[in-house]
Coordinates of C-alpha atoms in Angstrom, one line a residue:
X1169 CA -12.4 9.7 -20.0
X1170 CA -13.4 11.8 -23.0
X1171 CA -11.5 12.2 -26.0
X1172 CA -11.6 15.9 -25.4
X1173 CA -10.6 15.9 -22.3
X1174 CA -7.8 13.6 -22.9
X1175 CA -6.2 16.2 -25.6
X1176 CA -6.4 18.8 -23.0
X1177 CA -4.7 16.8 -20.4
X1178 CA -2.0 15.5 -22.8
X1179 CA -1.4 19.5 -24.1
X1180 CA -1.2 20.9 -21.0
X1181 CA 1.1 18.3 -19.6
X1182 CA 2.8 19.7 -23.1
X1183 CA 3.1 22.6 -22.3
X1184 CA 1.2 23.8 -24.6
X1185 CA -1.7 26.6 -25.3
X1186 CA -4.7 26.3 -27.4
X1187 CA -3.8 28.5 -29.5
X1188 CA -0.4 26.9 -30.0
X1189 CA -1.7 23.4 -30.4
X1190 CA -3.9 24.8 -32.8
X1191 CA -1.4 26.6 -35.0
X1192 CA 0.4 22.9 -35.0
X1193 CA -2.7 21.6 -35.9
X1194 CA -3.6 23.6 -39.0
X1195 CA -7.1 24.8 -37.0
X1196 CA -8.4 27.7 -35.3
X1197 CA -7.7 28.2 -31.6
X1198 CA -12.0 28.1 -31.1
X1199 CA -11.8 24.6 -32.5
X1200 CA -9.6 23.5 -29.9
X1201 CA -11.8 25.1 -27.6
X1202 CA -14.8 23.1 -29.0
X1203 CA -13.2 19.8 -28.9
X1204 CA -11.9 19.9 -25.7
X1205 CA -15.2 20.8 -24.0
X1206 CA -16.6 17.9 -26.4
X1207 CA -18.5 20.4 -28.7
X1208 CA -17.1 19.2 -31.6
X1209 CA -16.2 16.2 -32.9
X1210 CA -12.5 15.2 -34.1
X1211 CA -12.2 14.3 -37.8
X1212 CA -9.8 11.0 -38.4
X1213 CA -6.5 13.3 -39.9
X1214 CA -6.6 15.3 -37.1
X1215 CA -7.2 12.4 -34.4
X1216 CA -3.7 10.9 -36.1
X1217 CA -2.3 14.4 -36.1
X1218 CA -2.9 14.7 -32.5
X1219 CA -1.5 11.3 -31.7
X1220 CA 1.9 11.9 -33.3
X1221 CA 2.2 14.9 -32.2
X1222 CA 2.2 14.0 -28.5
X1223 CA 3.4 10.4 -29.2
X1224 CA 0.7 8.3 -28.1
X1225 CA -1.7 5.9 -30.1
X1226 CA -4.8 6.9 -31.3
X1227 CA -6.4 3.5 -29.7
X1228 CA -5.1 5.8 -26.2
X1229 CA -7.2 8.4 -27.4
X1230 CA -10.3 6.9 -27.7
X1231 CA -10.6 3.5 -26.1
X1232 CA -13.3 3.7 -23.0
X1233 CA -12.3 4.8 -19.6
X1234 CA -11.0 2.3 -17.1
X1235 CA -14.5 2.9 -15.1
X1236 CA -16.5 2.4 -18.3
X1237 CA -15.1 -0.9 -18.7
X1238 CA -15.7 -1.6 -14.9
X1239 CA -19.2 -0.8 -15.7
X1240 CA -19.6 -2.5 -18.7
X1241 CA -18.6 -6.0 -17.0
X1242 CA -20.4 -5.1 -13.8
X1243 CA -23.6 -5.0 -15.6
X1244 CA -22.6 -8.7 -17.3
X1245 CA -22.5 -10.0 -13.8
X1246 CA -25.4 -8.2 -12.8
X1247 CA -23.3 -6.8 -9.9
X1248 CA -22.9 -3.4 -8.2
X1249 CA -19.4 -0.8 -7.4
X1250 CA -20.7 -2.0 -3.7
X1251 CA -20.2 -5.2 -4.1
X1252 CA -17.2 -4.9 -6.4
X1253 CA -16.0 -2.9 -3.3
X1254 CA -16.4 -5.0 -0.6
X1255 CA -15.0 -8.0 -2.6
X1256 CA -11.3 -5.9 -3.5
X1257 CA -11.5 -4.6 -0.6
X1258 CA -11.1 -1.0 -2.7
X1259 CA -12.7 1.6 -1.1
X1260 CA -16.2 3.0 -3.3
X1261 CA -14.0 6.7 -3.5
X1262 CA -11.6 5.1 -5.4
X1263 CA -14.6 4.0 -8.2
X1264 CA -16.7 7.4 -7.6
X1265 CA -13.3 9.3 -8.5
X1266 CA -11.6 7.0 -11.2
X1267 CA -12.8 9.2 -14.1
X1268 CA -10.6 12.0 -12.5
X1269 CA -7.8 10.5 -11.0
X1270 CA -4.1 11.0 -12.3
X1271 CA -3.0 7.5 -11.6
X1272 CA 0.1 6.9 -9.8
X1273 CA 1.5 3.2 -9.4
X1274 CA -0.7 1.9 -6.7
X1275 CA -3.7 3.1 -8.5
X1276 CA -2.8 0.7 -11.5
X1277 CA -1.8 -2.1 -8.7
X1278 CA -5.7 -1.9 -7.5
X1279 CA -6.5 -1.8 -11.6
X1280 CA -5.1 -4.9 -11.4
X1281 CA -6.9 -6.6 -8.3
X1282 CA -10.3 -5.4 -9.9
X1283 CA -9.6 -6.6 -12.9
X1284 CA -8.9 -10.1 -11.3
X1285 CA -11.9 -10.2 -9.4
X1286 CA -14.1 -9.4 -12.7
X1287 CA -12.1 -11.6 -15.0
X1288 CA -10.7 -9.3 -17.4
X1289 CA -7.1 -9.2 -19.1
X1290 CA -5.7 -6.9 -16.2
X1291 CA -2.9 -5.3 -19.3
X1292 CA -6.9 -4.3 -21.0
X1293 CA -7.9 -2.6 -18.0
X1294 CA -4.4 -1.0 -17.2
X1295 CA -4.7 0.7 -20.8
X1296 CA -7.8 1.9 -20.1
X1297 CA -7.0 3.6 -17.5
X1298 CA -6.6 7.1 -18.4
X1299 CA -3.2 9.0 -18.2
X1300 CA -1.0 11.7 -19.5
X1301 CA 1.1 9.1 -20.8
X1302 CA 1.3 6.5 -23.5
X1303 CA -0.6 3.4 -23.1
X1304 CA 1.0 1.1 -20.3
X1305 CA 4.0 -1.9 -21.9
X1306 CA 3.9 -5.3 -20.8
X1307 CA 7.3 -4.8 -19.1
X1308 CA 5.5 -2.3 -16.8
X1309 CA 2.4 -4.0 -16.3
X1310 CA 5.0 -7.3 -15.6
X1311 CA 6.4 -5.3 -12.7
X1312 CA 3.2 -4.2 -11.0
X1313 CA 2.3 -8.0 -11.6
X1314 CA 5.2 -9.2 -9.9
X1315 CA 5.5 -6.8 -7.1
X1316 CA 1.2 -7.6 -6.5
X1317 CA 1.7 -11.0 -6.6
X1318 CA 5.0 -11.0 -4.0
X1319 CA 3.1 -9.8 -0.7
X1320 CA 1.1 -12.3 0.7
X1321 CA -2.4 -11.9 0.2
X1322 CA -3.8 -12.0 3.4
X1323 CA -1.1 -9.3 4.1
X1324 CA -2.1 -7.1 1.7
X1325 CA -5.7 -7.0 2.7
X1326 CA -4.5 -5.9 6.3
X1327 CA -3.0 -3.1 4.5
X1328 CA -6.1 -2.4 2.1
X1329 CA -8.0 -2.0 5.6
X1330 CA -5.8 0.2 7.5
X1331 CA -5.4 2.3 4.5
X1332 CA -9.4 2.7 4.7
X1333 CA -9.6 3.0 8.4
X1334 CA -7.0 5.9 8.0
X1335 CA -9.3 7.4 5.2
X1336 CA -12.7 7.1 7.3
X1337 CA -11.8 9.0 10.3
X1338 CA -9.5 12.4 7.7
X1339 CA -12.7 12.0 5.9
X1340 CA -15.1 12.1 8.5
X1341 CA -14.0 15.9 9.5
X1342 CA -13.5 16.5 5.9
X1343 CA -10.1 17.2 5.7
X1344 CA -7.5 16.9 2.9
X1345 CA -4.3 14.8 4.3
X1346 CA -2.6 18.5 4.3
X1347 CA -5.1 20.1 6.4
X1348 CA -4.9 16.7 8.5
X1349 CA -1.0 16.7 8.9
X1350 CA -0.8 20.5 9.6
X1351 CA -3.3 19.9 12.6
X1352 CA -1.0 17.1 14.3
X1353 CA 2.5 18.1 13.2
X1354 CA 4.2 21.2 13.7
X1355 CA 7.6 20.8 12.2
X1356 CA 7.9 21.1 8.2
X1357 CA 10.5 18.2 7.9
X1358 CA 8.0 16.1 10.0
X1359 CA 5.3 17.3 8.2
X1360 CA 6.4 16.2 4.7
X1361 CA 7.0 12.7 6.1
X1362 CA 3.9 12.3 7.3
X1363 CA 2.3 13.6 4.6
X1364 CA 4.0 11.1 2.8
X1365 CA 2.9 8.1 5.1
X1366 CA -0.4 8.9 5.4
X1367 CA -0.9 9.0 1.4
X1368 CA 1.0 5.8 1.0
X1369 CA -1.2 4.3 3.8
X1370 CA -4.5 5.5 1.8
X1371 CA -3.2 4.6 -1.3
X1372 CA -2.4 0.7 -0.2
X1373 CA 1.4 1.7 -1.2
X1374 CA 2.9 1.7 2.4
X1375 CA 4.6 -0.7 3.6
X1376 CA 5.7 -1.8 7.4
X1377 CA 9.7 -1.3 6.5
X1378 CA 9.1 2.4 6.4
X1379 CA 8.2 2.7 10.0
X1380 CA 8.5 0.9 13.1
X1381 CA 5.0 -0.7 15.2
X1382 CA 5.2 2.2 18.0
X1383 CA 5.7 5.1 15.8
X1384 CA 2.6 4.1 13.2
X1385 CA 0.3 3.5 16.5
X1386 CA 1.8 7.1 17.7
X1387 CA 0.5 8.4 14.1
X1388 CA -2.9 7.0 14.3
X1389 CA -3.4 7.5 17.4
X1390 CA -2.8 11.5 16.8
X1391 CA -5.2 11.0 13.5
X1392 CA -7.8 9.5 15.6
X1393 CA -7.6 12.3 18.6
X1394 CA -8.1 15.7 15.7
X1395 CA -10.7 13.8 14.0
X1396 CA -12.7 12.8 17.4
X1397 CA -12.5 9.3 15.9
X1398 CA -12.1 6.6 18.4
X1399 CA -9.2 4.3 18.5
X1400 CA -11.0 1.1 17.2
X1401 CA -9.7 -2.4 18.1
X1402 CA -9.7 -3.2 14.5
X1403 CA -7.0 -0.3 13.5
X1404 CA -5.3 -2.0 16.5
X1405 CA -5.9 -5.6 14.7
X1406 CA -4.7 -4.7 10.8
X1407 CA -1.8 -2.8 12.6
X1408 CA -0.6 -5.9 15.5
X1409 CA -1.5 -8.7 11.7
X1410 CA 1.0 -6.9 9.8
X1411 CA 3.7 -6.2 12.5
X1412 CA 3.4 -10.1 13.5
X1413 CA 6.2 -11.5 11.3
X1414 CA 8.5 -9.0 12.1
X1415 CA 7.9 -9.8 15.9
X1416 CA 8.2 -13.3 15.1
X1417 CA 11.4 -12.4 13.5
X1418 CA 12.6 -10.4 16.7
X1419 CA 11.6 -13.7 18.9
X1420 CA 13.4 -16.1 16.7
X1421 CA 16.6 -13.7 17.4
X1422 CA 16.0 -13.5 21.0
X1423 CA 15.5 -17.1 21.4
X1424 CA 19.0 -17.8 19.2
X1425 CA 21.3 -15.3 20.6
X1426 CA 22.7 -17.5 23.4
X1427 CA 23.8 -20.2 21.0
X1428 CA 24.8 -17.4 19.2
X1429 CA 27.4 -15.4 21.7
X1430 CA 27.8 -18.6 23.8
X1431 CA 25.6 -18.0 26.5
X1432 CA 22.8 -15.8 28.7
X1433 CA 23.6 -12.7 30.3
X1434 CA 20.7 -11.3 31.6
X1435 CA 18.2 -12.8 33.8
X1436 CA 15.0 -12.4 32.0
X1437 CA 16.2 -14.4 29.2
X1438 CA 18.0 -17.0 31.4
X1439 CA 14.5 -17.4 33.1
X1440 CA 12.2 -17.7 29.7
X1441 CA 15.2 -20.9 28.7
X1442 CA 14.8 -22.4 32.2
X1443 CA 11.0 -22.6 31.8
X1444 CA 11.2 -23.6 28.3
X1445 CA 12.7 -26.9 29.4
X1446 CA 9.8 -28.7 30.4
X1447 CA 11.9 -32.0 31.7
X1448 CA 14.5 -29.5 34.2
X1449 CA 10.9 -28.4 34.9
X1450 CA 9.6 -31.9 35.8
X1451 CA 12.8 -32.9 37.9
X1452 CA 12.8 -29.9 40.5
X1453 CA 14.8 -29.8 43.2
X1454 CA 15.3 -26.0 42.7
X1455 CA 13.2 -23.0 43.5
X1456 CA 13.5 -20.2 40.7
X1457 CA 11.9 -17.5 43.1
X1458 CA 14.2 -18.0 45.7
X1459 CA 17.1 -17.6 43.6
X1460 CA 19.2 -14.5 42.8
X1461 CA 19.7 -12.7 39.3
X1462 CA 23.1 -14.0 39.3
X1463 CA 22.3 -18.3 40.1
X1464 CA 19.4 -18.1 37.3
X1465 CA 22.0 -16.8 34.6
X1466 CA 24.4 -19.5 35.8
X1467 CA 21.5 -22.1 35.8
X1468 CA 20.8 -21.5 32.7
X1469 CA 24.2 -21.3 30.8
X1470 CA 24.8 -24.8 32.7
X1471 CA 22.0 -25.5 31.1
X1472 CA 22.9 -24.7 27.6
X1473 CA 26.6 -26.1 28.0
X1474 CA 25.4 -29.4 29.1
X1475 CA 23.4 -29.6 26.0
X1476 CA 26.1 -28.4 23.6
X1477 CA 28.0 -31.6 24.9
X1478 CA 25.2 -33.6 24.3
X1479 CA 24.7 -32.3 21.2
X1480 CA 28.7 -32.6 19.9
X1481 CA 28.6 -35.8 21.3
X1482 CA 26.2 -37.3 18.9
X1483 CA 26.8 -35.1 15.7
X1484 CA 27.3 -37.1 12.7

C-alpha cells in the first residue's frame, strides 16, 4: 500500500479532516492533499509526526505491501499468483484485491498459509499486510497460529473449496453477497444470517458448528438455483468431507445407546445389532423377515443381556 494512502486511511479511521490533520501537523491543508494522492513526498519529522500522532510505527508506514512482498518472493521462485493459487488453495481475487482489502481475521489466517507455502516468517508477512491499525503482536499472530494449526488440514482445504465454489457461482451473475441474499431470502432476520454465512463461507472463516448438513445444502442449493449454476457433485463432496466426523460422531451414539439405557426399543436398531453379530448370523435357526416388530426387539435385548453376563463374568 502507499505511504499516502496509508495516512489517509489511518486519518479517516481518525476521524479526522485534511485540514485538521494538517493544522496538527504544522502544514497546509494542500500538502495533505498532495501526499495522500502521492504528489508529494513526506519529509522524516513529519513521517515521525504522523506516526505518534496516530500511534503506529513509522516502519507501519512505509514497509512494502503484503502483495509486494508476495511478489518479491514469487519472482525468487520464478513462480506465478496462479500457481501460488492453486497450491493455498486461495482463490486469485483474494491476490488481485490484496492492495485494497481491509483485512479481517481470516484474511491474516490465509497471510499465514501463503506465507508457509513461500517460506517466509508468516509475523513478516502479517505486518505487511496493510491495516488501519498498528502493526500485528506476536500474541495476536500466536492466536491465528494456534487456531490455523488446530483444524485438520485436510479439513480445512474442504472448507477453502466450498468457500470458492460458493464464490464462483455469486460471481458468475455478478452479484455482491447482498444482492445475492436479498434474491433468496425474504425475511430481514434471515437475511442478516445468511449474509453472515455466506461471507464466512467465502472468507474460509465458517465453520460446520454454525449450521447443521441439511440446512447448508438447503442454502446452496437456493445459491445455485438464482445464479443458474448447477448443483455440482463436488459442492456435494466438500460439504458430505466436512459433515463426515460429525456423522461418525452420531453413529458412534447410535451404536452405544443400548448399553447406555439398558437396552433396544425400536426395531430398526434392534435389526442393525442382530446383523452386526456375524456368529448369531452363522448359527440360524431364525428368520428375521418372518418376525414381528416386537420378537426382533426382544431378540435383540436377549442378545445384549446374554453378553453383559458374559462380559461381568470375566471382568477383572
Amino acid at each position: 500500500m502507499m505511504l499516502g494512502y496509508k495516512i489517509k486511511t489511518l486519518r479517516i479511521k481518525n476521524q479526522l479532516t485534511q485540514k485538521q490533520l494538517a493544522d496538527k501537523l504544522g502544514l497546509a491543508q494542500s500538502t495533505i492533499g498532495m501526499i495522500e494522492s502521492g504528489k508529494r513526498d513526506v519529509s522524516f519529522e513529519i513521517l515521525i509526526k504522523i506516526a505518534d500522532l496516530f500511534n503506529v510505527s513509522t516502519d507501519y508506514l512505509t514497509r512494502k505491501s503484503a502483495k509486494a512482498v508476495i511478489e518479491d518472493k514469487l519472482e525468487e521462485l520464478n513462480m506465478t499468483f496462479e500457481e501460488l493459487s492453486d497450491k493455498t488453495k486461495i482463490p486469485m481475487v483474494f491476490f488481485d484485491k490484496l492492495d485494497d482489502i481491509i483485512p479481517y481475521e481470516g484474511d491474516y489466517e490465509r497471510i499465514q498459509v501463503i506465507a508457509r507455502a513461500l517460506n517466509i516468517e508468516p509475523i513478516d508477512l502479517a505486518n505487511a499486510l496493510h491495516r488501519q491499525e498498528p502493526p500485528i503482536t506476536y500474541e495476536k499472530l500466536d492466536k491465528w497460529d494456534k487456531k490455523y494449526n488446530s483444524r485438520d488440514l485436510s479439513e480445512k482445504a474442504n472448507y477453502i473449496e466450498l468457500g470458492k465454489v460458493v464464490e464462483e457461482c455469486r460471481k458468475y451473475k455478478e452479484y455482491s453477497i447482498t444482492n445475492l441474499v436479498s434474491r433468496i431470502a425474504q425475511d430481514d432476520n434471515k437475511r442478516k444470517k445468511i449474509e453472515k454465512i455466506i461471507y464466512d463461507l467465502e472468507h474460509y472463516n465458517w465453520t460446520k458448528e454454525k449450521l447443521s448438513k441439511p440446512d447448508l445444502i438447503e442454502l446452496l442449493s437456493k445459491i445455485a438455483t438464482e445464479t443458474n449454476t448447477s448443483y455440482p457433485a463436488t459442492f456435494e463432496k466438500y460439504v458430505d468431507k466436512i459433515y463426515a466426523d460429525i456423522e461418525n460422531e452420531n453413529q458412534i451414539r447410535e451404536d452405544s445407546a443400548p448399553y447406555n439405557t439398558g437396552g433396544f426399543t425400536t426395531p430398526e436398531a434392534a435389526m442393525q445389532f442382530i446383523l452386526k453379530q456375524p456368529a448369531v448370523m452363522g448359527f440360524g435357526g431364525f428368520d428375521v423377515n418372518k418376525m414381528r416388530d416386537e420378537e426382533i426387539i426382544e431378540f435383540a435385548n436377549e442378545l445384549l443381556n446374554q453378553l453383559k453376563l458374559i462380559s461381568y463374568k470375566y471382568k477383572k
